[in-house]
PDB file of C-alpha atoms and ligand atoms in Angstrom:
ATOM      1  CA  UNK A   1     -49.595  22.209  33.971  1.00 92.00           C
ATOM      2  CA  UNK A   2     -47.520  18.820  33.228  1.00 97.00           C
ATOM      3  CA  UNK A   3     -43.942  18.236  33.129  1.00 98.00           C
ATOM      4  CA  UNK A   4     -41.827  17.423  30.217  1.00 98.00           C
ATOM      5  CA  UNK A   5     -39.537  14.138  30.859  1.00 98.00           C
ATOM      6  CA  UNK A   6     -36.422  13.752  28.751  1.00 98.00           C
ATOM      7  CA  UNK A   7     -35.955  10.009  28.797  1.00 98.00           C
ATOM      8  CA  UNK A   8     -32.833   8.191  27.583  1.00 98.00           C
ATOM      9  CA  UNK A   9     -33.334   4.948  25.804  1.00 98.00           C
ATOM     10  CA  UNK A  10     -30.896   1.999  25.060  1.00 98.00           C
ATOM     11  CA  UNK A  11     -28.399   2.246  22.034  1.00 98.00           C
ATOM     12  CA  UNK A  12     -28.872  -1.507  21.320  1.00 98.00           C
ATOM     13  CA  UNK A  13     -29.419  -3.619  24.211  1.00 98.00           C
ATOM     14  CA  UNK A  14     -33.037  -3.177  25.203  1.00 97.00           C
ATOM     15  CA  UNK A  15     -31.950  -3.980  28.669  1.00 98.00           C
ATOM     16  CA  UNK A  16     -30.122  -1.006  29.059  1.00 98.00           C
ATOM     17  CA  UNK A  17     -33.126   0.886  30.183  1.00 98.00           C
ATOM     18  CA  UNK A  18     -33.538   2.380  33.843  1.00 98.00           C
ATOM     19  CA  UNK A  19     -36.205   1.649  36.187  1.00 98.00           C
ATOM     20  CA  UNK A  20     -37.104   5.462  36.334  1.00 98.00           C
ATOM     21  CA  UNK A  21     -37.292   5.483  32.584  1.00 98.00           C
ATOM     22  CA  UNK A  22     -39.704   2.572  32.494  1.00 98.00           C
ATOM     23  CA  UNK A  23     -41.751   4.203  35.467  1.00 98.00           C
ATOM     24  CA  UNK A  24     -42.065   7.253  33.229  1.00 98.00           C
ATOM     25  CA  UNK A  25     -42.956   5.579  30.174  1.00 98.00           C
ATOM     26  CA  UNK A  26     -45.913   3.803  32.155  1.00 98.00           C
ATOM     27  CA  UNK A  27     -47.005   6.896  33.846  1.00 98.00           C
ATOM     28  CA  UNK A  28     -47.515   9.289  30.867  1.00 98.00           C
ATOM     29  CA  UNK A  29     -50.242   9.368  28.278  1.00 97.00           C
ATOM     30  CA  UNK A  30     -48.038  10.765  25.701  1.00 98.00           C
ATOM     31  CA  UNK A  31     -44.701   9.859  24.294  1.00 98.00           C
ATOM     32  CA  UNK A  32     -43.204  12.064  21.696  1.00 98.00           C
ATOM     33  CA  UNK A  33     -40.804  10.247  19.462  1.00 97.00           C
ATOM     34  CA  UNK A  34     -38.167  10.872  16.811  1.00 94.00           C
ATOM     35  CA  UNK A  35     -39.455   7.895  14.931  1.00 94.00           C
ATOM     36  CA  UNK A  36     -42.520   6.026  16.651  1.00 95.00           C
ATOM     37  CA  UNK A  37     -41.132   2.413  15.449  1.00 95.00           C
ATOM     38  CA  UNK A  38     -38.322   2.704  17.587  1.00 95.00           C
ATOM     39  CA  UNK A  39     -40.221   3.330  20.747  1.00 97.00           C
ATOM     40  CA  UNK A  40     -42.974   0.845  20.057  1.00 97.00           C
ATOM     41  CA  UNK A  41     -40.467  -1.939  19.920  1.00 97.00           C
ATOM     42  CA  UNK A  42     -39.351  -0.709  23.079  1.00 98.00           C
ATOM     43  CA  UNK A  43     -42.790  -0.528  24.623  1.00 98.00           C
ATOM     44  CA  UNK A  44     -43.773  -3.879  23.124  1.00 98.00           C
ATOM     45  CA  UNK A  45     -40.560  -5.355  25.043  1.00 98.00           C
ATOM     46  CA  UNK A  46     -41.708  -4.114  28.482  1.00 98.00           C
ATOM     47  CA  UNK A  47     -45.266  -4.521  27.857  1.00 98.00           C
ATOM     48  CA  UNK A  48     -46.383  -1.031  27.886  1.00 98.00           C
ATOM     49  CA  UNK A  49     -49.570  -0.021  25.711  1.00 97.00           C
ATOM     50  CA  UNK A  50     -52.146   2.364  25.353  1.00 96.00           C
ATOM     51  CA  UNK A  51     -49.828   5.309  24.603  1.00 98.00           C
ATOM     52  CA  UNK A  52     -50.445   8.280  22.428  1.00 97.00           C
ATOM     53  CA  UNK A  53     -47.189   8.358  20.202  1.00 98.00           C
ATOM     54  CA  UNK A  54     -46.318  11.540  18.476  1.00 96.00           C
ATOM     55  CA  UNK A  55     -43.731  11.942  16.067  1.00 95.00           C
ATOM     56  CA  UNK A  56     -41.134  14.906  16.073  1.00 94.00           C
ATOM     57  CA  UNK A  57     -37.869  15.179  14.045  1.00 91.00           C
ATOM     58  CA  UNK A  58     -35.393  17.359  12.525  1.00 87.00           C
ATOM     59  CA  UNK A  59     -37.776  18.696   9.966  1.00 90.00           C
ATOM     60  CA  UNK A  60     -40.773  19.146  11.784  1.00 93.00           C
ATOM     61  CA  UNK A  61     -39.208  19.943  15.116  1.00 91.00           C
ATOM     62  CA  UNK A  62     -40.250  23.531  15.365  1.00 90.00           C
ATOM     63  CA  UNK A  63     -43.806  22.914  14.396  1.00 92.00           C
ATOM     64  CA  UNK A  64     -44.247  19.949  16.688  1.00 94.00           C
ATOM     65  CA  UNK A  65     -42.441  21.666  19.941  1.00 95.00           C
ATOM     66  CA  UNK A  66     -45.448  24.088  19.601  1.00 95.00           C
ATOM     67  CA  UNK A  67     -47.994  21.063  19.895  1.00 96.00           C
ATOM     68  CA  UNK A  68     -45.862  19.284  22.597  1.00 97.00           C
ATOM     69  CA  UNK A  69     -46.199  22.398  24.778  1.00 97.00           C
ATOM     70  CA  UNK A  70     -49.768  22.814  24.222  1.00 97.00           C
ATOM     71  CA  UNK A  71     -50.229  19.089  25.329  1.00 97.00           C
ATOM     72  CA  UNK A  72     -47.744  19.905  28.384  1.00 97.00           C
ATOM     73  CA  UNK A  73     -49.949  22.759  29.300  1.00 96.00           C
ATOM     74  CA  UNK A  74     -52.438  19.899  30.544  1.00 96.00           C
ATOM     75  CA  UNK A  75     -50.617  16.831  31.231  1.00 97.00           C
ATOM     76  CA  UNK A  76     -46.879  15.175  31.495  1.00 98.00           C
ATOM     77  CA  UNK A  77     -45.156  14.186  28.129  1.00 98.00           C
ATOM     78  CA  UNK A  78     -42.030  11.949  27.778  1.00 98.00           C
ATOM     79  CA  UNK A  79     -39.598  12.822  24.943  1.00 98.00           C
ATOM     80  CA  UNK A  80     -37.300  10.270  23.601  1.00 98.00           C
ATOM     81  CA  UNK A  81     -35.316   9.814  20.713  1.00 97.00           C
ATOM     82  CA  UNK A  82     -34.482   6.621  18.453  1.00 96.00           C
ATOM     83  CA  UNK A  83     -31.553   5.791  20.448  1.00 97.00           C
ATOM     84  CA  UNK A  84     -29.805   7.293  23.575  1.00 98.00           C
ATOM     85  CA  UNK A  85     -30.087  10.578  25.072  1.00 98.00           C
ATOM     86  CA  UNK A  86     -32.343  13.086  23.330  1.00 98.00           C
ATOM     87  CA  UNK A  87     -30.958  16.201  22.087  1.00 97.00           C
ATOM     88  CA  UNK A  88     -27.429  14.652  21.856  1.00 97.00           C
ATOM     89  CA  UNK A  89     -26.840  14.590  17.993  1.00 96.00           C
ATOM     90  CA  UNK A  90     -30.581  14.218  18.110  1.00 94.00           C
ATOM     91  CA  UNK A  91     -33.338  16.344  17.772  1.00 94.00           C
ATOM     92  CA  UNK A  92     -35.442  17.575  20.996  1.00 96.00           C
ATOM     93  CA  UNK A  93     -33.587  20.706  21.627  1.00 96.00           C
ATOM     94  CA  UNK A  94     -36.342  23.059  20.385  1.00 95.00           C
ATOM     95  CA  UNK A  95     -38.838  21.138  22.360  1.00 97.00           C
ATOM     96  CA  UNK A  96     -36.891  21.344  25.419  1.00 97.00           C
ATOM     97  CA  UNK A  97     -36.288  24.929  24.736  1.00 97.00           C
ATOM     98  CA  UNK A  98     -39.963  25.838  24.266  1.00 97.00           C
ATOM     99  CA  UNK A  99     -41.135  23.982  27.272  1.00 97.00           C
ATOM    100  CA  UNK A 100     -38.518  25.991  29.330  1.00 98.00           C
ATOM    101  CA  UNK A 101     -39.745  29.327  27.926  1.00 97.00           C
ATOM    102  CA  UNK A 102     -43.302  28.262  28.725  1.00 96.00           C
ATOM    103  CA  UNK A 103     -42.222  27.778  32.429  1.00 97.00           C
ATOM    104  CA  UNK A 104     -42.789  24.140  32.337  1.00 97.00           C
ATOM    105  CA  UNK A 105     -40.669  21.737  34.440  1.00 98.00           C
ATOM    106  CA  UNK A 106     -38.210  19.695  32.451  1.00 98.00           C
ATOM    107  CA  UNK A 107     -36.960  16.521  33.979  1.00 98.00           C
ATOM    108  CA  UNK A 108     -34.061  14.379  32.704  1.00 98.00           C
ATOM    109  CA  UNK A 109     -34.304  10.836  33.199  1.00 98.00           C
ATOM    110  CA  UNK A 110     -30.581   9.891  32.459  1.00 98.00           C
ATOM    111  CA  UNK A 111     -29.309   6.693  30.951  1.00 98.00           C
ATOM    112  CA  UNK A 112     -27.312   5.650  27.652  1.00 98.00           C
ATOM    113  CA  UNK A 113     -25.285   7.774  25.609  1.00 98.00           C
ATOM    114  CA  UNK A 114     -22.981   6.322  22.886  1.00 98.00           C
ATOM    115  CA  UNK A 115     -20.032   8.592  23.248  1.00 98.00           C
ATOM    116  CA  UNK A 116     -19.808   7.994  27.266  1.00 98.00           C
ATOM    117  CA  UNK A 117     -20.414   4.123  26.736  1.00 98.00           C
ATOM    118  CA  UNK A 118     -17.456   3.980  24.040  1.00 98.00           C
ATOM    119  CA  UNK A 119     -15.317   6.543  26.139  1.00 98.00           C
ATOM    120  CA  UNK A 120     -15.671   4.447  29.373  1.00 98.00           C
ATOM    121  CA  UNK A 121     -14.570   1.297  27.978  1.00 98.00           C
ATOM    122  CA  UNK A 122     -11.632   2.651  25.417  1.00 98.00           C
ATOM    123  CA  UNK A 123      -8.819   3.072  27.768  1.00 98.00           C
ATOM    124  CA  UNK A 124      -8.002   6.277  26.448  1.00 98.00           C
ATOM    125  CA  UNK A 125      -7.437   9.516  28.960  1.00 97.00           C
ATOM    126  CA  UNK A 126     -10.836  10.436  30.179  1.00 97.00           C
ATOM    127  CA  UNK A 127     -10.315  12.899  32.736  1.00 96.00           C
ATOM    128  CA  UNK A 128     -10.921  15.704  30.355  1.00 96.00           C
ATOM    129  CA  UNK A 129     -12.707  15.099  26.988  1.00 98.00           C
ATOM    130  CA  UNK A 130     -14.454  16.793  24.205  1.00 98.00           C
ATOM    131  CA  UNK A 131     -17.682  15.446  22.461  1.00 98.00           C
ATOM    132  CA  UNK A 132     -17.848  16.756  18.940  1.00 98.00           C
ATOM    133  CA  UNK A 133     -20.742  14.505  17.378  1.00 98.00           C
ATOM    134  CA  UNK A 134     -20.696  14.431  13.465  1.00 97.00           C
ATOM    135  CA  UNK A 135     -18.097  16.086  11.648  1.00 97.00           C
ATOM    136  CA  UNK A 136     -18.761  18.210   8.470  1.00 96.00           C
ATOM    137  CA  UNK A 137     -19.308  16.116   5.501  1.00 93.00           C
ATOM    138  CA  UNK A 138     -16.705  18.412   3.562  1.00 94.00           C
ATOM    139  CA  UNK A 139     -13.397  17.287   3.480  1.00 92.00           C
ATOM    140  CA  UNK A 140     -11.668  20.485   3.780  1.00 94.00           C
ATOM    141  CA  UNK A 141     -14.001  21.780   6.544  1.00 96.00           C
ATOM    142  CA  UNK A 142     -13.453  18.334   8.379  1.00 96.00           C
ATOM    143  CA  UNK A 143      -9.874  18.685   8.463  1.00 94.00           C
ATOM    144  CA  UNK A 144     -10.018  22.058   9.855  1.00 96.00           C
ATOM    145  CA  UNK A 145     -12.394  20.926  12.576  1.00 97.00           C
ATOM    146  CA  UNK A 146      -9.971  17.797  13.192  1.00 96.00           C
ATOM    147  CA  UNK A 147      -6.814  20.191  13.448  1.00 94.00           C
ATOM    148  CA  UNK A 148      -8.554  22.253  15.901  1.00 95.00           C
ATOM    149  CA  UNK A 149      -9.390  19.124  18.061  1.00 96.00           C
ATOM    150  CA  UNK A 150      -5.808  17.849  17.695  1.00 95.00           C
ATOM    151  CA  UNK A 151      -4.492  21.087  18.953  1.00 92.00           C
ATOM    152  CA  UNK A 152      -6.554  20.971  21.874  1.00 93.00           C
ATOM    153  CA  UNK A 153      -4.841  17.709  23.444  1.00 93.00           C
ATOM    154  CA  UNK A 154      -7.393  15.895  24.861  1.00 95.00           C
ATOM    155  CA  UNK A 155      -9.557  12.765  24.182  1.00 98.00           C
ATOM    156  CA  UNK A 156     -12.306  14.013  21.532  1.00 98.00           C
ATOM    157  CA  UNK A 157     -15.400  11.852  20.458  1.00 98.00           C
ATOM    158  CA  UNK A 158     -17.062  11.876  17.115  1.00 98.00           C
ATOM    159  CA  UNK A 159     -19.728  10.026  15.678  1.00 98.00           C
ATOM    160  CA  UNK A 160     -19.314   8.600  12.158  1.00 97.00           C
ATOM    161  CA  UNK A 161     -21.386   6.644   9.620  1.00 96.00           C
ATOM    162  CA  UNK A 162     -20.204   3.555   8.720  1.00 97.00           C
ATOM    163  CA  UNK A 163     -19.936   4.790   4.746  1.00 96.00           C
ATOM    164  CA  UNK A 164     -17.471   7.685   6.094  1.00 97.00           C
ATOM    165  CA  UNK A 165     -15.329   5.867   8.849  1.00 97.00           C
ATOM    166  CA  UNK A 166     -12.162   5.065   6.615  1.00 97.00           C
ATOM    167  CA  UNK A 167     -12.419   8.494   5.129  1.00 97.00           C
ATOM    168  CA  UNK A 168     -12.342  10.008   8.566  1.00 97.00           C
ATOM    169  CA  UNK A 169      -9.446   7.391   9.841  1.00 98.00           C
ATOM    170  CA  UNK A 170      -7.554   9.019   6.714  1.00 96.00           C
ATOM    171  CA  UNK A 171      -8.220  12.208   7.412  1.00 96.00           C
ATOM    172  CA  UNK A 172      -6.937  11.682  11.152  1.00 96.00           C
ATOM    173  CA  UNK A 173      -3.651  10.139  10.149  1.00 95.00           C
ATOM    174  CA  UNK A 174      -3.090  13.319   7.803  1.00 94.00           C
ATOM    175  CA  UNK A 175      -3.344  15.403  10.727  1.00 94.00           C
ATOM    176  CA  UNK A 176      -2.161  13.434  13.154  1.00 95.00           C
ATOM    177  CA  UNK A 177      -0.418   9.949  12.262  1.00 93.00           C
ATOM    178  CA  UNK A 178       0.671   9.179  15.866  1.00 94.00           C
ATOM    179  CA  UNK A 179      -2.836   9.556  17.550  1.00 96.00           C
ATOM    180  CA  UNK A 180      -4.128   6.812  19.572  1.00 97.00           C
ATOM    181  CA  UNK A 181      -7.586   5.727  18.076  1.00 98.00           C
ATOM    182  CA  UNK A 182     -10.326   3.684  19.262  1.00 98.00           C
ATOM    183  CA  UNK A 183     -13.181   2.931  17.035  1.00 98.00           C
ATOM    184  CA  UNK A 184     -16.096   1.345  19.035  1.00 98.00           C
ATOM    185  CA  UNK A 185     -18.802  -0.384  16.682  1.00 98.00           C
ATOM    186  CA  UNK A 186     -22.398  -1.596  17.753  1.00 98.00           C
ATOM    187  CA  UNK A 187     -21.982  -0.913  21.228  1.00 98.00           C
ATOM    188  CA  UNK A 188     -24.235  -2.894  23.553  1.00 98.00           C
ATOM    189  CA  UNK A 189     -25.135  -5.310  20.346  1.00 98.00           C
ATOM    190  CA  UNK A 190     -24.365  -8.589  19.460  1.00 97.00           C
ATOM    191  CA  UNK A 191     -21.679  -7.403  17.227  1.00 96.00           C
ATOM    192  CA  UNK A 192     -19.962  -5.001  19.578  1.00 98.00           C
ATOM    193  CA  UNK A 193     -16.109  -4.433  18.665  1.00 98.00           C
ATOM    194  CA  UNK A 194     -13.376  -2.288  19.740  1.00 98.00           C
ATOM    195  CA  UNK A 195     -10.752  -1.546  17.378  1.00 98.00           C
ATOM    196  CA  UNK A 196      -7.579   0.033  18.894  1.00 98.00           C
ATOM    197  CA  UNK A 197      -4.380   1.227  17.170  1.00 97.00           C
ATOM    198  CA  UNK A 198      -2.557   4.127  15.459  1.00 96.00           C
ATOM    199  CA  UNK A 199      -4.575   5.549  12.218  1.00 97.00           C
ATOM    200  CA  UNK A 200      -2.525   3.261   9.791  1.00 96.00           C
ATOM    201  CA  UNK A 201      -3.270   0.207  12.192  1.00 97.00           C
ATOM    202  CA  UNK A 202      -6.987   0.926  11.961  1.00 98.00           C
ATOM    203  CA  UNK A 203      -7.035   1.406   8.289  1.00 98.00           C
ATOM    204  CA  UNK A 204      -5.083  -1.838   7.686  1.00 97.00           C
ATOM    205  CA  UNK A 205      -7.616  -3.700   9.897  1.00 98.00           C
ATOM    206  CA  UNK A 206     -10.271  -2.536   7.989  1.00 97.00           C
ATOM    207  CA  UNK A 207      -8.447  -3.156   4.623  1.00 97.00           C
ATOM    208  CA  UNK A 208      -8.494  -6.885   6.036  1.00 97.00           C
ATOM    209  CA  UNK A 209     -11.901  -6.886   7.400  1.00 97.00           C
ATOM    210  CA  UNK A 210     -14.162  -4.990   4.971  1.00 95.00           C
ATOM    211  CA  UNK A 211     -17.239  -6.821   6.715  1.00 95.00           C
ATOM    212  CA  UNK A 212     -16.438  -4.572   9.877  1.00 96.00           C
ATOM    213  CA  UNK A 213     -17.816  -1.437   8.086  1.00 97.00           C
ATOM    214  CA  UNK A 214     -21.469  -1.937   8.693  1.00 96.00           C
ATOM    215  CA  UNK A 215     -23.487  -0.522  11.636  1.00 97.00           C
ATOM    216  CA  UNK A 216     -22.904   2.200  14.193  1.00 98.00           C
ATOM    217  CA  UNK A 217     -19.850   3.632  15.073  1.00 98.00           C
ATOM    218  CA  UNK A 218     -17.973   6.012  17.621  1.00 98.00           C
ATOM    219  CA  UNK A 219     -14.556   6.948  17.057  1.00 98.00           C
ATOM    220  CA  UNK A 220     -12.391   8.435  19.901  1.00 98.00           C
ATOM    221  CA  UNK A 221      -9.097  10.089  19.174  1.00 98.00           C
ATOM    222  CA  UNK A 222      -6.368  10.937  21.610  1.00 98.00           C
ATOM    223  CA  UNK A 223      -3.821  13.355  19.869  1.00 96.00           C
ATOM    224  CA  UNK A 224      -0.195  12.714  20.159  1.00 92.00           C
ATOM    225  CA  UNK A 225       2.391  14.910  18.759  1.00 77.00           C
ATOM    226  CA  UNK A 226       5.024  12.921  16.669  1.00 64.00           C
ATOM    227  CA  UNK A 227       8.524  12.519  18.844  1.00 61.00           C
ATOM    228  CA  UNK A 228      10.353  14.159  15.653  1.00 57.00           C
ATOM    229  CA  UNK A 229       8.147  17.498  15.617  1.00 53.00           C
ATOM    230  CA  UNK A 230       8.420  17.708  19.210  1.00 66.00           C
ATOM    231  CA  UNK A 231      12.049  17.494  19.115  1.00 73.00           C
ATOM    232  CA  UNK A 232      12.187  20.086  16.296  1.00 77.00           C
ATOM    233  CA  UNK A 233      10.035  22.527  18.237  1.00 79.00           C
ATOM    234  CA  UNK A 234      12.074  21.883  21.461  1.00 80.00           C
ATOM    235  CA  UNK A 235      15.379  22.551  19.729  1.00 84.00           C
ATOM    236  CA  UNK A 236      14.208  25.886  18.477  1.00 85.00           C
ATOM    237  CA  UNK A 237      12.822  26.755  21.834  1.00 87.00           C
ATOM    238  CA  UNK A 238      15.984  25.825  23.568  1.00 88.00           C
ATOM    239  CA  UNK A 239      17.928  27.855  21.067  1.00 88.00           C
ATOM    240  CA  UNK A 240      15.671  31.085  21.884  1.00 89.00           C
ATOM    241  CA  UNK A 241      16.223  30.232  25.714  1.00 90.00           C
ATOM    242  CA  UNK A 242      20.263  29.704  25.238  1.00 88.00           C
ATOM    243  CA  UNK A 243      20.386  33.083  23.760  1.00 89.00           C
ATOM    244  CA  UNK A 244      18.388  34.697  26.642  1.00 89.00           C
ATOM    245  CA  UNK A 245      21.314  33.377  28.922  1.00 89.00           C
ATOM    246  CA  UNK A 246      19.516  30.338  30.699  1.00 89.00           C
ATOM    247  CA  UNK A 247      21.680  27.422  31.602  1.00 90.00           C
ATOM    248  CA  UNK A 248      21.247  23.869  29.807  1.00 90.00           C
ATOM    249  CA  UNK A 249      19.877  22.278  32.784  1.00 89.00           C
ATOM    250  CA  UNK A 250      17.222  25.111  33.581  1.00 90.00           C
ATOM    251  CA  UNK A 251      16.212  24.630  29.867  1.00 89.00           C
ATOM    252  CA  UNK A 252      15.983  20.919  30.109  1.00 85.00           C
ATOM    253  CA  UNK A 253      13.615  21.429  33.187  1.00 84.00           C
ATOM    254  CA  UNK A 254      11.400  24.122  31.435  1.00 84.00           C
ATOM    255  CA  UNK A 255      10.929  22.048  28.473  1.00 81.00           C
ATOM    256  CA  UNK A 256      10.595  18.796  29.931  1.00 73.00           C
ATOM    257  CA  UNK A 257       7.622  20.027  31.888  1.00 67.00           C
ATOM    258  CA  UNK A 258       6.149  21.797  28.783  1.00 70.00           C
ATOM    259  CA  UNK A 259       6.097  19.090  26.288  1.00 69.00           C
ATOM    260  CA  UNK A 260       6.292  15.948  28.712  1.00 59.00           C
ATOM    261  CA  UNK A 261       9.535  14.627  27.541  1.00 64.00           C
ATOM    262  CA  UNK A 262      12.106  13.237  29.961  1.00 64.00           C
ATOM    263  CA  UNK A 263      14.576  15.777  30.907  1.00 74.00           C
ATOM    264  CA  UNK A 264      17.581  13.986  30.286  1.00 74.00           C
ATOM    265  CA  UNK A 265      16.427  13.288  26.813  1.00 73.00           C
ATOM    266  CA  UNK A 266      16.085  17.312  26.099  1.00 80.00           C
ATOM    267  CA  UNK A 267      19.564  17.664  27.907  1.00 85.00           C
ATOM    268  CA  UNK A 268      21.483  15.370  25.739  1.00 83.00           C
ATOM    269  CA  UNK A 269      19.876  16.948  22.412  1.00 82.00           C
ATOM    270  CA  UNK A 270      20.764  20.660  23.312  1.00 86.00           C
ATOM    271  CA  UNK A 271      23.755  20.263  25.769  1.00 85.00           C
ATOM    272  CA  UNK A 272      25.902  20.846  22.456  1.00 84.00           C
ATOM    273  CA  UNK A 273      23.417  23.161  20.875  1.00 81.00           C
ATOM    274  CA  UNK A 274      24.983  26.262  18.956  1.00 78.00           C
ATOM    275  CA  UNK A 275      23.198  29.371  19.415  1.00 71.00           C
TER     276      UNK A 275
HETATM  277  N1  LIG B 301     -28.462  10.541  21.012  1.00 53.99           N
HETATM  278  C1  LIG B 301     -27.608   9.548  20.852  1.00 53.99           C
HETATM  279  C2  LIG B 301     -26.669   9.014  21.964  1.00 53.99           C
HETATM  280  O1  LIG B 301     -27.025   9.602  22.942  1.00 53.99           O
HETATM  281  O2  LIG B 301     -25.726   8.586  21.874  1.00 53.99           O
HETATM  282  C3  LIG B 301     -26.759   9.517  19.440  1.00 53.99           C
HETATM  283  C4  LIG B 301     -27.669   9.689  18.327  1.00 53.99           C
HETATM  284  S1  LIG B 301     -27.086  10.010  16.643  1.00 53.99           S
HETATM  285  C5  LIG B 301     -28.383  10.351  15.702  1.00 53.99           C
HETATM  286  C6  LIG B 301     -26.440   8.155  16.218  1.00 53.99           C
HETATM  287  C7  LIG B 301     -24.902   8.286  16.163  1.00 53.99           C
HETATM  288  O3  LIG B 301     -24.600   7.714  17.705  1.00 53.99           O
HETATM  289  C8  LIG B 301     -24.537   6.979  15.274  1.00 53.99           C
HETATM  290  O4  LIG B 301     -24.517   7.308  14.005  1.00 53.99           O
HETATM  291  C9  LIG B 301     -23.373   6.555  15.954  1.00 53.99           C
HETATM  292  O5  LIG B 301     -22.367   7.359  15.658  1.00 53.99           O
HETATM  293  C10 LIG B 301     -23.665   6.609  17.333  1.00 53.99           C
HETATM  294  N2  LIG B 301     -24.324   5.456  17.961  1.00 53.99           N
HETATM  295  C11 LIG B 301     -25.559   5.438  18.477  1.00 53.99           C
HETATM  296  N3  LIG B 301     -25.897   4.191  18.940  1.00 53.99           N
HETATM  297  C12 LIG B 301     -24.546   3.311  18.847  1.00 53.99           C
HETATM  298  C13 LIG B 301     -24.123   1.945  18.950  1.00 53.99           C
HETATM  299  N4  LIG B 301     -24.950   1.170  19.515  1.00 53.99           N
HETATM  300  N5  LIG B 301     -22.634   1.698  18.953  1.00 53.99           N
HETATM  301  C14 LIG B 301     -21.836   2.680  18.375  1.00 53.99           C
HETATM  302  N6  LIG B 301     -22.340   3.916  18.143  1.00 53.99           N
HETATM  303  C15 LIG B 301     -23.557   4.453  18.306  1.00 53.99           C
END
């Protein structure tokens, strides 16, 4: 029985390929690719020839998964997507699932992943993050999704088409105008650009530089509660705690820990609070 190698390929710069990935692409007879034109370019660049290329994509994945598993019953297959890591906002999942169901060994060959590439250079908090891929095309649903991610409070990463970047930043502005945003464009390519700022600053930049809205984009969002909203919420909570008999100093410490606002600031606001 063969093995299924899930091989990550470059997201732009063809040099971003691992030695292992090249070794695997050289060794297998068959490469299952999302669009065979992309992999041909990569193989030609590295002087790899004589491979049987089969195409699988979103619309024929189920049927192709069967075929790929049949080939795997005899020999190794490398699975690649158009760019980056297969199965991540890309097809491939059904092939891997079917291979696993048949007891075929699946070996990941790690490499480029646009979300991690963008996050690593964003300067946004990255100890905890959420990758959400493409959001819904429908405005209402998209805003619902965004509200949920904003509430979680840690950096979230989305993929977006150039046509919808402005709309999506507008939606983020509506939900969290103080969010810290990084828009990473054309990663690893000649026109790689990072645009950093609050939603309104990003929108202003796009207005002044409309030509930038071409290519591939990753949007990273670090949600921030607005100071006004925090103070309002804090005051309500402080009132409640005062009514329960807690001392001002004690309340300031409690709320400072809860909301990450300096305790002196809270203390000054609540010291004369009527309950
Ligand atoms: N499997 C890929 C990965 O590992 O990142 C993602 C494929 S998904 C179909 C394509 C989306 O990934 C693009 O629309 C864009 O949002 C993002 N992307 C891929 N390459 C990129 C690049 N070089 N720069 C910025 N974003 C990129």
